[in-house]
Amino acid sequence: MKLPKTILTATKCVHSGTQIDENLGGVNTPIHTSTAFKYLEDYEMKYPRMANTSNQIAIVDKINALENAAKGLVFSSGLGAISAALIGLLAPGDHVIVQADIYGGTAHFMHHQLQRYGIEISFVTIESKANLDGAIRPSTKMIYIETPSNPLMKLTDISMVADFAKEHDLITFADNTFATPIFQKPLDLGIDLVMHSGTKYFSGHSDIIFGYLGGSAKLINQIQIAQIDLGATLDARLCYEIERSMKTLHIRVERAADNAMELATWLEANDKIEMVYYPGLASHSQFELAKKQMIGGFGAMMSFRLKSGIDPIKFQKALQIICPAVSLGGVESLIGSPYLTSHKSISQKERDKMGITNQDVRFSVGIESIDDLKNDLNQALFADN
Ligand SMILES: *Cc1c(COP(=O)(O)O)cnc(C)c1O
C-alpha cells in the first residue's frame, strides 16, 4: 500500500511498513516463515540472516518511518544492533568517545569485546563541547551517546554532539531506547545512527527481545555486512508480533508519559521523597534542554530518592501493583534499586561519584490508572516505614 508522504507519527505506528496480503486481501502483513527461497526464476536472493525477508522488512520500514531513517536493520537484541554497528564500522586503532553513564550491558561489550580488538574507548562525561574537545584524538572515529541516561535521567545535548562531530568528521551514534521516537528523533537533530533496544517500549509487553538500528544507506549498508557475519537476526514469527506491538507504540508511551508527568509532580511534593529525577520537571537541571530536544512529552522513565528514614527494600516489597523487576518499557509499572540491579557490579565508591545512592529507585511508569499508581506508592511509603 502506498501511504502519503505527509503522514504523522500515530499513522506511521499503525500503517507504515505493512505488507498487505495481496493474495487474500487481509489487512495485515502475512507471516512468511520460509528460510529457503527459489532462485532459478527471477527471484531476489532472500535468507533471514541477510535481514531481507518480508516480515523483517515490514518492521524495519515502520521504525524507519518513525525515526526518519533512510535505511534500517532489525536484530535479535539491542546488543545485537550495538555490536554489529561498532564491529562493522570500527577497526583496530580507532578511538571512540563514549558517554560515561551508558547502559551497563553496552559498557560491558565495549570493555570485554571491543577493547580486545584494539579499539580504544574513552568514557567521558559529555556536558559541554569542552568535554569533547578534551577527549578527541587524531584516531577518534565515533561519539556514542544515550539520552536520557539511566538512572538519574541526565540529558546529553544531541545537537551539540552532532555539530561537534560534523566539524571533526566523526560518526555519531545515539541509543534512543528511553525516549522512543515518539518523544525524540536523534536523526532529525543531526545524529548519524539511532539504535533501540526494542525489548523495551517497542515490544511494550515485556515479552519480546529485539534491536533496531537506523541511519543513512551508506552506514547501514556497511553495518549490514557485519550483521550477516555476526548473525544476530530475527525470526519471521517474532517480527509479526513486533509489528503488532508497534501499532500501539504511540498510545502506550503517550499514556505512560502522562502518568509519569503526573507522578513526578506528585512525588516531588511528597514529604517522604527527597528528590525526583524526571526531565519534564522544571526542577530538572536540564529542563530547558529537555524542552529543546524532546518532542510532545518527556518519556515514562524516572527515578526518585526516598528520604533516609524509608527502607527502599521494604518500600518495594510493600508495593501491590508496581512490580519490583529488572527491565523497563512495558505496559506494567516496574521499579528497582539501581544499586541492586543495573549498577550492582559498580563499586559503592563509583556509585557515590556518579551520585547514585541506595535510597534511589528507578521507576518505569506503566499505563495503569493513575489513581491506582498513586495509591500504591502512598500505601508503600507509609507501610512499616
Ligand atoms: C536494554 C537496553 C539495551 C540493551 O538491549 P537488549 O535488548 O537487552 O540487548 C541497550 N540500551 C538501553 C538503554 C537499554 O535499556
mmCIF file of C-alpha atoms in Angstrom, residues 86-87 89-96 109-122 137 139-141:
data_model
loop_
_atom_site.group_PDB
_atom_site.id
_atom_site.type_symbol
_atom_site.label_atom_id
_atom_site.label_comp_id
_atom_site.label_asym_id
_atom_site.label_seq_id
_atom_site.Cartn_x
_atom_site.Cartn_y
_atom_site.Cartn_z
ATOM 1 C CA LEU A 86 30.538 -0.957 16.233
ATOM 2 C CA ILE A 87 32.281 -4.020 14.833
ATOM 3 C CA LEU A 89 32.304 0.447 11.420
ATOM 4 C CA LEU A 90 35.425 0.422 13.587
ATOM 5 C CA ALA A 91 38.901 -1.009 13.073
ATOM 6 C CA PRO A 92 41.889 -1.647 15.347
ATOM 7 C CA GLY A 93 43.457 1.661 16.393
ATOM 8 C CA ASP A 94 40.197 3.592 16.160
ATOM 9 C CA HIS A 95 39.090 5.601 19.186
ATOM 10 C CA VAL A 96 35.529 6.108 20.424
ATOM 11 C CA PHE A 109 30.542 -5.118 25.473
ATOM 12 C CA MET A 110 32.990 -2.255 24.964
ATOM 13 C CA HIS A 111 35.260 -3.368 27.816
ATOM 14 C CA HIS A 112 35.186 -7.095 27.141
ATOM 15 C CA GLN A 113 34.960 -7.274 23.347
ATOM 16 C CA LEU A 114 35.802 -4.039 21.522
ATOM 17 C CA GLN A 115 38.949 -3.342 23.511
ATOM 18 C CA ARG A 116 40.237 -6.868 22.775
ATOM 19 C CA TYR A 117 40.154 -5.937 19.080
ATOM 20 C CA GLY A 118 42.340 -2.911 19.685
ATOM 21 C CA ILE A 119 39.556 -0.329 19.592
ATOM 22 C CA GLU A 120 40.174 2.382 22.170
ATOM 23 C CA ILE A 121 37.345 3.676 24.327
ATOM 24 C CA SER A 122 37.206 6.822 26.469
ATOM 25 C CA ARG A 137 42.275 12.330 19.463
ATOM 26 C CA SER A 139 42.268 8.479 15.887
ATOM 27 C CA THR A 140 38.749 9.348 17.115
ATOM 28 C CA LYS A 141 36.089 7.892 14.783
#
